[in-house]
């Protein structure tokens, strides 16, 4: 039973290994079930290595490199996001559940909180988010750089993300009901049902070019042509 | 002798009784006529900014008065300027401030306003002092460094009135505008402090200063800026609160808005806090709530009355600036004037380059080259500097006449040279123009959902950025402020 503390980018993380070599936090490759921890090979060696040497990183160079290539984040940004990820991961399982997200107090009272959390979970797959998914979703909000390829964070991808907030059934169109649902969440009880209805009507009427009473993704983009989406949907991630 | 008794006259002439208001009204009348004439000839109004025309008109009137000795009213005194003419312009700016844009860029604006102004003051002051040691300004002036710094503190502040006058005509994009204009508004706090600090230091004398004075000066900076802001916000909320109860007397609604924000300004000035910051934030704080409280007609009245007061005030300031330049105790020093203009321009450029490089590391939307250029070129000096230089006491600072003349020269240079050339330059560089339009339903709805989305993402990555703070404030607003004030 040993306990090691090391400085991880200015943050103190405590690693404790019990008789079963359980390490916390785990990297996102490792799987933890109720009784057993299956460590990936890297982590296994890492823990062995860590016992004698206190200066190594949980996310190794290769992981960071791969994520960097996929998402366009810098290495230090990924490390910072990783430490945020592990602090959200209360169970220490290496992945986040919906509850983990909604434990953030501000997010829980955000009117669109559920939708935002939902966007992190891919449909059909399991209901947990690993670190890679986490970073990939967040990459949508990287500021656009002219010198760089913008795979995930281009204007279209940003708009697609915003569009998905409305389009729950994934049919590539916002129906009147979907719009009303979001309106309900955002304005609360202050506005009467009639007014909400007429807002929804007007919004659809305004954007709907092909008269199908729905807003398709193309129509959505056209309606926001003059909005500075590049700026509005970007966050400066800390280095 | 027969006592000659004056009979009851049919008509009397008593010009003396109405001289000052009459002459001033006449000037304002002339200025407005000039304005009409200016806009009638599209060729001129496209080439020159209006402020240039008004100053020229003022100079002509000044010359006429000077050579005919008709009247000896010197209109633009510091008191008249700071107490009557400045507040309407700043209130108009604060009340119609695009709040969101302003607070989004507040960090950058504050950096330009605070660090930039200190940088300009120190570099200009020290450079001028260093050159004065070489004797380049002639040996008639041996200026202590404190006097030089006093002068540089008033000359280095960007003037909100001049900036508004020029930038409203060229209509650049919103971000650029808010950066220049926000800086010119917020640097008032620092200018007031630096000015009073160096003035106080000069009175004390260079060799009597102790550590305590420096500490007091730094503390007073915080007090002046934050105190002015706080007073403004308190008055703003009070105004909003009072307008809750005006449902039965709609006619006096605008009165409250005008009088209470003026009180905010005066209240700050009582304690020598920053009046400009006070009235700006008063306008910002009250606007959301008053527009909900007062009738639509009152809103229109407020809008037009405010615009009218601000416009007239601006017109009068520029014309009075012209009139006031014509007097006979100018003290021209070519080297001093030339170098002041040079340093003002060079250090402004350097400051902007440096600070925008720092700001860019924090910003999502970078300040690009064209914006940097317009930012440094838009650093216009104006009537605030002029009014401040007039308040310098000649007995304490013997170089005051030279400072006045130089300030006038710098104001003329920036308003005429930079004001006239900025329009073609902006077109040449292809600076994006602003597009004033109403948002569509879609834009309003989706932008709102994007705000919530971004606030949520900031919560997830654990960063307390703009969206997070706005979200916090919004919640506080709907929970506590709105129920109290609306």
XYZ file of C-alpha atoms in Angstrom:
725
model
C 0.000 0.000 0.000
C 1.842 3.070 -1.159
C 0.852 6.593 -1.806
C 2.605 8.889 -4.179
C 2.015 12.521 -4.719
C 3.391 14.328 -7.661
C 2.950 17.672 -9.262
C 0.940 17.489 -12.391
C 1.015 20.814 -14.178
C 0.702 22.687 -10.958
C -2.010 20.478 -9.556
C -1.439 17.909 -6.857
C -2.804 14.530 -7.710
C -2.613 11.736 -5.232
C -1.997 8.268 -6.534
C -2.605 5.401 -4.255
C -1.963 1.872 -5.130
C -3.593 -0.832 -3.104
C -2.735 -4.469 -3.158
C -4.592 -4.909 -6.414
C -2.589 -2.149 -8.100
C -5.575 0.055 -8.377
C -4.491 3.450 -9.580
C -6.390 6.636 -9.448
C -6.874 8.460 -11.666
C -6.873 6.057 -14.538
C -6.142 6.874 -18.086
C -9.011 6.666 -20.515
C -7.916 3.348 -21.906
C -8.329 1.514 -18.669
C -11.608 -0.087 -17.705
C -12.920 -0.419 -14.232
C -15.692 -2.765 -13.250
C -17.097 -3.217 -9.825
C -14.436 -5.578 -8.565
C -11.687 -5.507 -11.055
C -9.569 -2.919 -12.647
C -8.211 -3.833 -16.023
C -5.268 -1.645 -16.687
C -4.040 -1.044 -20.151
C -0.484 -2.052 -20.751
C 0.757 1.474 -20.684
C -0.772 2.225 -17.338
C 0.438 -1.005 -15.900
C 4.002 -0.110 -16.735
C 3.398 3.441 -15.763
C 2.378 2.417 -12.283
C 5.365 0.151 -11.926
C 7.519 2.937 -13.191
C 5.860 5.485 -10.924
C 6.632 3.478 -7.854
C 10.279 4.222 -8.302
C 10.101 7.455 -10.204
C 7.768 10.322 -9.450
C 8.032 12.292 -12.635
C 5.903 10.952 -15.402
C 2.583 11.922 -16.914
C -0.599 9.897 -16.948
C -1.373 10.791 -20.494
C 1.686 9.754 -22.368
C 3.254 11.517 -25.283
C 1.649 9.313 -27.897
C -1.876 9.794 -26.602
C -1.401 13.508 -26.507
C 0.068 13.510 -30.003
C -2.856 11.539 -31.370
C -5.412 13.785 -29.698
C -3.536 16.837 -30.868
C -3.743 15.620 -34.430
C -7.435 14.794 -34.110
C -8.634 17.886 -32.344
C -6.095 20.590 -32.968
C -5.609 21.346 -29.297
C -2.106 21.972 -28.038
C -0.449 19.472 -25.749
C -0.777 21.647 -22.692
C -4.437 22.324 -23.444
C -5.073 18.593 -23.572
C -3.306 18.076 -20.276
C -5.358 20.808 -18.680
C -8.572 19.348 -20.079
C -7.475 15.981 -18.788
C -7.092 17.259 -15.281
C -10.547 18.833 -15.557
C -11.859 15.541 -16.869
C -10.448 13.593 -13.949
C -11.841 16.091 -11.468
C -15.298 15.689 -13.010
C -14.881 11.934 -12.915
C -15.929 11.392 -9.333
C -16.048 7.618 -9.565
C -12.562 7.455 -10.939
C -13.730 5.203 -13.731
C -12.036 6.990 -16.563
C -15.293 8.043 -18.157
C -18.093 10.455 -17.406
C -21.761 9.712 -16.964
C -24.614 12.190 -17.374
C -24.699 12.566 -13.612
C -21.046 13.491 -13.563
C -21.844 16.397 -15.887
C -24.943 17.496 -14.075
C -23.041 17.588 -10.812
C -21.607 20.891 -12.055
C -23.971 23.284 -10.255
C -24.210 25.969 -12.963
C -24.746 23.428 -15.696
C -27.541 21.790 -13.737
C -29.528 25.034 -13.727
C -28.618 26.017 -17.274
C -31.905 25.886 -19.202
C -30.178 24.021 -21.979
C -28.014 21.981 -19.602
C -29.576 18.655 -20.534
C -29.196 19.310 -24.219
C -25.586 20.342 -23.814
C -24.762 17.215 -21.861
C -26.653 15.146 -24.391
C -24.438 16.476 -27.138
C -21.475 14.735 -25.522
C -23.047 11.323 -25.825
C -23.090 9.629 -29.177
C -26.367 7.968 -30.007
C -26.514 4.226 -29.904
C -23.241 3.797 -28.090
C -22.883 3.446 -24.358
C -23.922 6.134 -21.954
C -20.463 7.125 -20.853
C -18.059 9.637 -22.303
C -14.378 8.801 -22.392
C -11.668 11.390 -22.533
C -11.288 11.200 -26.260
C -14.980 11.939 -26.885
C -14.833 14.677 -24.316
C -11.981 16.455 -26.072
C -13.459 15.857 -29.501
C -16.732 17.536 -28.572
C -14.962 20.443 -26.919
C -12.811 20.885 -30.009
C -15.862 22.345 -31.741
C -15.404 25.453 -29.653
C -11.795 26.110 -30.501
C -11.318 29.506 -32.091
C -10.816 29.320 -35.832
C -7.253 29.902 -36.922
C -6.482 30.930 -40.436
C -3.092 29.260 -40.504
C -4.458 25.884 -39.502
C -6.825 23.288 -40.783
C -10.130 23.591 -38.932
C -11.677 20.154 -39.047
C -13.973 20.163 -36.067
C -14.225 23.850 -35.380
C -15.074 25.316 -38.780
C -18.116 27.520 -39.171
C -20.239 24.669 -40.458
C -19.319 22.357 -37.603
C -20.068 25.039 -35.038
C -23.428 25.681 -36.638
C -24.095 21.965 -36.797
C -23.514 21.759 -33.064
C -25.933 24.599 -32.387
C -28.443 23.007 -34.748
C -28.253 19.710 -32.885
C -29.335 21.486 -29.719
C -32.744 21.837 -31.340
C -32.895 18.783 -33.524
C -33.424 16.054 -30.949
C -34.727 13.340 -33.286
C -31.832 13.820 -35.690
C -33.928 14.104 -38.839
C -31.869 17.088 -40.009
C -34.748 19.495 -39.507
C -36.141 21.578 -36.691
C -39.856 21.081 -36.400
C -42.237 23.465 -34.728
C -42.445 21.241 -31.661
C -38.695 20.993 -31.325
C -38.449 24.754 -31.510
C -41.196 25.159 -28.933
C -39.469 22.757 -26.580
C -36.289 24.817 -26.619
C -38.253 28.055 -26.296
C -39.974 26.648 -23.252
C -36.670 25.849 -21.643
C -35.158 29.219 -22.376
C -37.903 31.663 -21.469
C -39.529 29.781 -18.663
C -42.920 30.806 -17.329
C -42.695 34.509 -18.073
C -44.239 34.283 -21.501
C -47.631 32.877 -22.298
C -48.195 29.801 -24.435
C -49.769 31.900 -27.183
C -46.821 34.180 -27.380
C -44.410 31.259 -27.530
C -46.467 29.735 -30.307
C -46.395 32.895 -32.325
C -42.655 33.265 -31.788
C -42.136 29.725 -33.043
C -44.429 30.361 -36.027
C -42.594 33.510 -36.945
C -39.197 31.927 -36.556
C -40.102 29.085 -38.873
C -41.870 31.324 -41.352
C -38.830 33.539 -41.514
C -36.272 30.814 -42.078
C -38.331 28.274 -44.015
C -37.515 28.641 -47.688
C -38.965 25.429 -49.081
C -42.304 25.680 -47.252
C -42.128 22.397 -45.388
C -42.806 24.082 -42.025
C -39.411 22.958 -40.798
C -35.987 24.535 -40.612
C -33.409 22.385 -42.307
C -29.716 22.716 -41.567
C -29.183 24.684 -44.777
C -31.977 27.065 -43.878
C -30.558 27.355 -40.385
C -27.188 28.385 -41.807
C -28.775 30.885 -44.158
C -30.741 32.445 -41.315
C -27.522 32.961 -39.394
C -25.542 34.181 -42.381
C -24.841 37.532 -40.855
C -24.081 36.285 -37.372
C -20.483 36.088 -36.302
C -20.709 32.411 -35.370
C -16.938 32.025 -35.538
C -16.639 34.386 -32.621
C -19.824 33.630 -30.720
C -19.143 29.924 -30.549
C -15.484 30.013 -29.654
C -13.781 29.813 -26.314
C -10.228 30.634 -25.514
C -8.993 27.373 -24.008
C -6.354 27.928 -21.395
C -2.870 26.870 -22.282
C -31.313 125.790 -14.939
C -34.346 123.990 -15.880
C -34.353 120.559 -14.507
C -34.429 118.272 -17.456
C -36.594 115.428 -16.604
C -36.491 112.262 -18.684
C -39.888 111.343 -19.828
C -40.996 107.792 -20.030
C -39.114 106.366 -23.001
C -40.737 104.565 -25.835
C -37.814 102.253 -26.110
C -34.666 101.596 -24.147
C -31.472 99.887 -25.106
C -29.760 97.814 -22.456
C -27.398 95.416 -24.127
C -25.254 94.930 -21.048
C -27.952 93.034 -19.251
C -28.126 90.279 -21.825
C -24.640 90.488 -23.272
C -23.251 87.105 -22.297
C -26.266 84.910 -23.012
C -27.007 86.886 -26.158
C -23.531 86.445 -27.562
C -23.422 82.812 -26.660
C -26.807 82.178 -28.253
C -25.617 84.013 -31.307
C -22.614 81.722 -31.520
C -24.686 78.646 -31.160
C -26.958 80.004 -33.857
C -23.945 80.548 -36.102
C -22.669 77.063 -35.400
C -26.008 75.516 -36.331
C -26.214 77.606 -39.482
C -22.714 76.487 -40.327
C -23.774 72.926 -39.816
C -26.705 73.322 -42.187
C -24.486 74.934 -44.782
C -21.888 72.215 -44.350
C -24.344 69.453 -45.003
C -25.810 71.271 -47.992
C -22.550 70.958 -49.877
C -21.974 67.250 -50.215
C -18.473 67.745 -51.579
C -17.200 69.282 -48.361
C -19.118 67.099 -46.012
C -17.695 64.027 -47.679
C -14.138 65.270 -47.413
C -13.979 66.914 -43.994
C -15.345 65.835 -40.673
C -17.887 68.198 -39.214
C -15.673 68.966 -36.244
C -13.111 70.620 -38.519
C -15.725 72.922 -39.979
C -16.953 73.884 -36.522
C -13.470 74.678 -35.268
C -12.766 76.771 -38.365
C -16.022 78.643 -37.883
C -15.025 79.236 -34.285
C -11.648 80.592 -35.350
C -13.295 82.978 -37.800
C -15.661 84.258 -35.132
C -12.772 84.511 -32.714
C -10.752 86.548 -35.172
C -13.682 88.877 -35.821
C -14.145 89.430 -32.114
C -10.437 89.848 -31.522
C -9.938 92.568 -34.112
C -13.174 94.426 -33.510
C -12.881 94.207 -29.714
C -16.615 93.711 -29.722
C -16.890 91.413 -26.775
C -14.596 89.814 -24.297
C -16.333 86.623 -23.390
C -13.952 83.723 -23.275
C -16.418 80.898 -23.582
C -14.577 77.666 -23.006
C -13.480 77.752 -19.414
C -12.792 74.541 -17.598
C -15.860 74.934 -15.411
C -18.240 75.557 -18.288
C -16.815 72.588 -20.087
C -16.790 70.078 -17.277
C -20.050 71.085 -15.633
C -22.318 71.947 -18.560
C -20.991 70.657 -21.828
C -19.309 67.348 -21.166
C -22.088 65.497 -19.250
C -24.722 65.429 -22.026
C -22.308 63.866 -24.494
C -21.096 61.223 -22.116
C -24.599 60.430 -20.908
C -25.726 59.926 -24.470
C -22.787 57.628 -25.060
C -23.374 55.658 -21.873
C -27.124 55.352 -22.238
C -26.949 54.086 -25.789
C -23.850 51.992 -25.199
C -24.109 48.545 -26.784
C -23.766 46.873 -23.393
C -22.983 43.410 -24.550
C -20.251 44.491 -26.927
C -18.791 46.756 -24.281
C -18.604 44.111 -21.593
C -17.356 41.455 -24.014
C -14.340 43.589 -24.764
C -14.016 45.176 -21.345
C -10.701 43.481 -20.601
C -9.024 44.800 -23.717
C -10.606 48.217 -23.308
C -9.417 48.481 -19.720
C -5.932 47.485 -20.698
C -5.762 50.157 -23.386
C -7.349 52.721 -21.119
C -5.299 52.107 -17.980
C -1.970 50.693 -19.072
C -1.993 52.565 -22.366
C -2.606 55.934 -20.779
C 0.032 55.406 -18.108
C 2.471 54.295 -20.771
C 1.747 57.338 -22.927
C 1.997 59.728 -20.014
C 5.294 58.381 -18.775
C 6.967 57.997 -22.146
C 5.849 61.353 -23.505
C 6.673 63.139 -20.275
C 10.068 61.560 -19.822
C 11.053 61.960 -23.465
C 10.121 65.634 -23.430
C 11.961 66.127 -20.182
C 15.050 64.383 -21.492
C 15.038 66.567 -24.563
C 14.472 69.704 -22.536
C 17.773 68.980 -20.774
C 19.577 69.270 -24.086
C 18.332 72.833 -24.395
C 16.425 72.182 -27.595
C 13.449 74.200 -26.358
C 15.594 77.274 -25.676
C 16.807 78.246 -22.279
C 13.735 80.222 -21.323
C 12.126 77.150 -19.862
C 13.784 75.027 -17.306
C 11.017 72.668 -16.545
C 10.992 70.277 -13.641
C 10.058 66.767 -14.620
C 6.808 66.953 -12.683
C 5.556 69.846 -14.795
C 6.400 67.899 -17.904
C 4.522 64.878 -16.595
C 1.523 67.019 -15.717
C 1.440 68.196 -19.283
C 1.940 64.725 -20.722
C -0.838 63.335 -18.524
C -3.399 65.656 -20.035
C -2.119 65.365 -23.573
C -1.956 61.585 -23.643
C -5.619 60.905 -22.956
C -7.768 60.030 -25.936
C -10.788 62.301 -26.067
C -14.253 60.708 -26.237
C -15.827 63.704 -27.949
C -13.310 63.899 -30.755
C -13.422 60.146 -31.207
C -17.220 60.125 -31.357
C -17.305 63.025 -33.785
C -14.931 61.349 -36.199
C -15.926 57.714 -35.791
C -19.662 58.295 -36.057
C -19.025 59.615 -39.519
C -16.758 56.868 -40.766
C -18.941 54.050 -39.367
C -16.353 51.366 -38.772
C -17.331 47.921 -37.529
C -18.657 47.623 -33.990
C -15.693 45.916 -32.339
C -13.191 48.459 -33.555
C -15.488 51.283 -32.581
C -16.102 49.985 -29.098
C -12.369 49.491 -28.553
C -11.468 53.067 -29.454
C -14.503 54.612 -27.877
C -14.452 52.473 -24.739
C -10.837 53.388 -24.230
C -11.573 57.077 -24.606
C -14.355 56.842 -22.030
C -12.605 54.725 -19.448
C -9.263 56.450 -19.605
C -10.917 59.431 -18.019
C -10.513 57.814 -14.629
C -6.792 57.438 -15.069
C -6.388 60.872 -16.636
C -8.133 62.569 -13.746
C -5.903 60.734 -11.293
C -2.658 61.350 -13.123
C -3.548 64.965 -13.645
C -4.439 65.624 -10.018
C -1.488 63.569 -8.890
C 1.086 65.523 -10.857
C -0.661 68.764 -10.026
C -0.528 67.932 -6.336
C 3.059 66.793 -6.627
C 3.996 70.013 -8.394
C 2.453 72.063 -5.608
C 4.350 70.042 -3.030
C 7.538 70.377 -5.011
C 9.725 67.690 -6.447
C 12.048 67.347 -3.484
C 9.419 67.200 -0.771
C 7.816 64.006 -1.945
C 7.929 61.007 0.304
C 6.818 57.434 -0.128
C 3.495 58.211 1.467
C 2.589 60.546 -1.388
C 3.223 57.896 -4.007
C 1.171 55.364 -2.115
C -1.640 57.853 -1.663
C -1.571 58.566 -5.384
C -1.849 54.873 -6.264
C -4.667 54.417 -3.788
C -6.445 57.439 -5.177
C -6.413 55.861 -8.611
C -8.492 52.958 -7.412
C -10.723 55.271 -5.458
C -11.303 57.702 -8.322
C -12.076 55.055 -10.905
C -14.014 52.597 -8.777
C -15.669 55.280 -6.673
C -16.881 57.116 -9.761
C -18.188 53.873 -11.215
C -19.912 52.913 -7.974
C -21.611 56.274 -7.582
C -22.803 56.016 -11.168
C -24.210 52.538 -10.696
C -25.994 53.522 -7.484
C -27.615 56.525 -9.129
C -28.488 54.398 -12.136
C -30.336 51.871 -9.997
C -31.991 54.669 -8.044
C -33.246 56.161 -11.297
C -34.617 52.825 -12.352
C -36.293 52.485 -8.984
C -37.906 55.938 -9.129
C -39.258 55.379 -12.628
C -41.170 52.415 -11.267
C -43.615 54.841 -9.737
C -44.170 57.265 -12.604
C -47.110 55.492 -14.224
C -49.473 58.397 -13.495
C -47.134 61.222 -14.402
C -45.610 60.127 -17.664
C -44.486 63.629 -18.615
C -41.778 63.816 -15.998
C -40.226 60.449 -16.782
C -37.463 61.903 -18.948
C -36.754 64.512 -16.297
C -35.762 61.837 -13.818
C -33.420 60.217 -16.280
C -31.695 63.462 -17.130
C -31.586 64.983 -13.685
C -30.542 61.889 -11.828
C -27.722 61.041 -14.187
C -26.580 64.646 -13.977
C -26.665 64.317 -10.221
C -24.536 61.202 -10.549
C -21.996 63.206 -12.511
C -21.991 66.104 -10.052
C -21.946 63.765 -7.103
C -18.762 62.171 -8.392
C -17.257 65.559 -9.144
C -17.871 66.721 -5.566
C -15.273 64.253 -4.385
C -13.045 64.736 -7.450
C -13.929 61.230 -8.558
C -14.275 60.472 -12.223
C -17.494 62.117 -13.373
C -17.211 60.623 -16.829
C -17.086 57.081 -15.486
C -19.905 57.880 -13.112
C -22.319 59.148 -15.735
C -21.328 56.448 -18.219
C -22.086 53.670 -15.779
C -25.194 55.457 -14.560
C -26.482 55.325 -18.127
C -25.453 51.702 -18.572
C -26.972 50.606 -15.267
C -30.329 52.302 -15.630
C -31.070 51.686 -19.272
C -32.403 48.157 -19.140
C -34.788 48.927 -16.322
C -35.922 52.396 -17.308
C -36.863 51.287 -20.798
C -39.154 48.742 -19.213
C -40.602 51.256 -16.780
C -41.308 54.289 -18.910
C -43.803 54.678 -21.716
C -42.822 54.375 -25.339
C -43.444 58.064 -25.869
C -41.135 58.914 -23.005
C -38.530 56.615 -24.466
C -38.689 58.513 -27.713
C -38.436 61.782 -25.843
C -35.442 60.570 -23.904
C -33.788 59.360 -27.046
C -34.243 62.540 -29.027
C -33.643 64.923 -26.171
C -30.446 63.098 -25.328
C -29.252 63.086 -28.913
C -30.120 66.754 -29.288
C -28.322 67.782 -26.114
C -25.278 65.723 -27.003
C -25.139 66.992 -30.558
C -25.583 70.611 -29.548
C -23.025 70.254 -26.830
C -20.557 68.749 -29.243
C -21.214 71.499 -31.769
C -20.695 74.172 -29.157
C -17.529 72.593 -27.829
C -15.823 72.472 -31.185
C -16.854 75.991 -32.046
C -15.823 77.342 -28.671
C -12.535 75.543 -29.073
C -12.040 77.598 -32.228
C -13.083 80.839 -30.565
C -10.853 80.241 -27.574
C -7.731 79.736 -29.603
C -7.714 83.361 -30.681
C -6.096 85.378 -27.930
C -2.849 87.224 -27.582
C -0.844 85.431 -24.958
C 0.160 82.421 -26.987
C 3.604 81.159 -26.384
C 4.664 79.181 -29.411
C 7.677 76.955 -29.230
C 8.157 75.108 -32.485
C 10.443 72.424 -31.128
C 8.162 71.694 -28.210
C 5.030 71.571 -30.341
C 6.641 69.458 -33.026
C 8.132 66.983 -30.620
C 4.928 66.696 -28.598
C 2.987 65.802 -31.726
C 5.701 63.373 -32.764
C 5.843 61.662 -29.380
C 2.062 61.533 -29.101
C 1.856 59.693 -32.396
C 4.879 57.438 -32.019
C 4.196 56.315 -28.474
C 0.559 55.742 -29.278
C 1.556 53.384 -32.074
C 4.096 51.603 -29.898
C 1.652 51.335 -27.018
C -1.076 49.892 -29.211
C 1.278 47.376 -30.797
C 2.528 46.235 -27.433
C -0.808 46.101 -25.677
C -2.671 44.451 -28.521
C 0.001 41.758 -28.630
C -0.690 41.135 -24.949
C -4.460 41.374 -25.450
C -4.344 38.921 -28.347
C -3.100 36.166 -26.086
C -6.380 36.449 -24.172
C -8.767 37.148 -26.994
C -10.776 34.767 -29.129
C -11.008 37.307 -31.882
C -7.541 38.695 -32.503
C -6.865 42.348 -33.115
C -5.505 42.303 -36.652
C -3.146 44.682 -38.345
C -5.801 46.940 -39.814
C -7.532 47.246 -36.464
C -4.252 48.074 -34.749
C -3.672 50.764 -37.298
C -7.091 52.337 -36.843
C -6.736 52.049 -33.063
C -3.487 53.952 -33.060
C -4.651 56.410 -35.665
C -7.940 57.009 -33.879
C -6.213 58.351 -30.799
C -7.645 61.816 -31.172
C -7.103 64.531 -28.600
C -9.747 67.117 -27.956
C -11.540 69.437 -25.651
C -10.905 67.446 -22.463
C -7.178 68.088 -22.804
C -7.857 71.725 -23.594
C -10.121 72.207 -20.590
C -7.613 70.485 -18.346
C -4.720 72.604 -19.519
C -6.735 75.732 -18.795
C -7.134 74.713 -15.179
C -3.368 74.635 -14.612
C -2.369 77.398 -12.248
C 0.079 79.783 -13.913
C 1.667 80.738 -10.603
C 2.700 77.200 -9.819
C 3.587 76.146 -13.326
C 5.088 79.065 -15.215
C 5.145 77.196 -18.520
C 1.343 77.078 -18.630
C 0.967 79.391 -21.677
C 3.295 77.171 -23.657
C 1.346 74.123 -22.571
C -1.920 75.753 -23.636
C -0.561 76.621 -27.042
C 0.916 73.177 -27.515
C -2.300 71.488 -26.443
C -4.218 73.551 -28.971
C -1.699 72.588 -31.612
C -2.025 68.897 -30.784
C -5.821 69.101 -30.771
C -5.786 70.837 -34.139
C -3.336 68.346 -35.538
C -5.340 65.329 -34.461
C -8.742 66.743 -35.370
C -7.669 68.183 -38.700
C -4.886 65.983 -39.984
C -5.973 62.650 -38.521
C -9.674 63.484 -38.754
C -9.474 64.337 -42.438
C -7.154 61.512 -43.452
C -8.780 58.746 -41.452
C -11.714 58.378 -43.834
C -9.688 57.749 -46.997
C -7.293 55.557 -45.019
C -10.126 53.461 -43.648
C -11.437 52.993 -47.164
C -7.998 52.233 -48.543
C -7.284 49.594 -45.906
C -10.698 48.055 -46.403
C -11.823 48.326 -42.786
C -15.128 46.583 -42.370
C -18.072 48.920 -41.960
C -20.806 48.615 -39.416
C -24.235 47.468 -40.431
C -27.006 48.825 -38.278
C -29.991 46.593 -38.639
C -32.639 44.881 -36.630
C -31.984 41.300 -35.700
C -34.318 38.753 -37.220
C -36.336 36.413 -35.041
C -34.022 33.555 -35.936
C -30.930 35.480 -35.028
C -32.345 36.562 -31.701
C -33.461 33.084 -30.793
C -30.389 31.212 -31.931
C -27.959 33.720 -30.508
C -29.659 33.312 -27.189
C -29.423 29.557 -27.300
C -25.771 29.880 -28.308
C -25.191 31.985 -25.205
C -26.618 29.282 -23.005
C -24.644 26.685 -24.892
C -21.393 28.556 -24.449
C -22.064 29.234 -20.789
C -22.616 25.506 -20.401
C -19.394 24.647 -22.192
C -17.478 27.063 -19.982
C -18.957 25.341 -16.949
C -17.843 21.990 -18.292
C -14.266 23.008 -18.922
C -14.293 24.873 -15.634
C -13.371 28.243 -17.026
C -14.903 31.407 -15.686
C -15.009 33.398 -18.878
C -17.329 35.914 -20.463
C -20.231 33.564 -21.000
C -20.014 32.238 -17.468
C -20.021 35.716 -15.979
C -22.879 36.880 -18.159
C -24.856 33.835 -17.172
C -24.206 34.551 -13.497
C -25.240 38.166 -13.880
C -28.345 37.245 -15.825
C -29.441 34.955 -13.051
C -28.775 37.552 -10.402
C -30.638 40.040 -12.541
C -33.784 38.013 -12.986
C -33.797 36.892 -9.386
C -33.096 40.114 -7.523
C -32.642 43.209 -9.654
C -35.549 43.026 -12.045
C -38.202 42.405 -9.366
C -36.894 45.405 -7.388
C -36.442 47.843 -10.204
C -39.160 47.073 -12.708
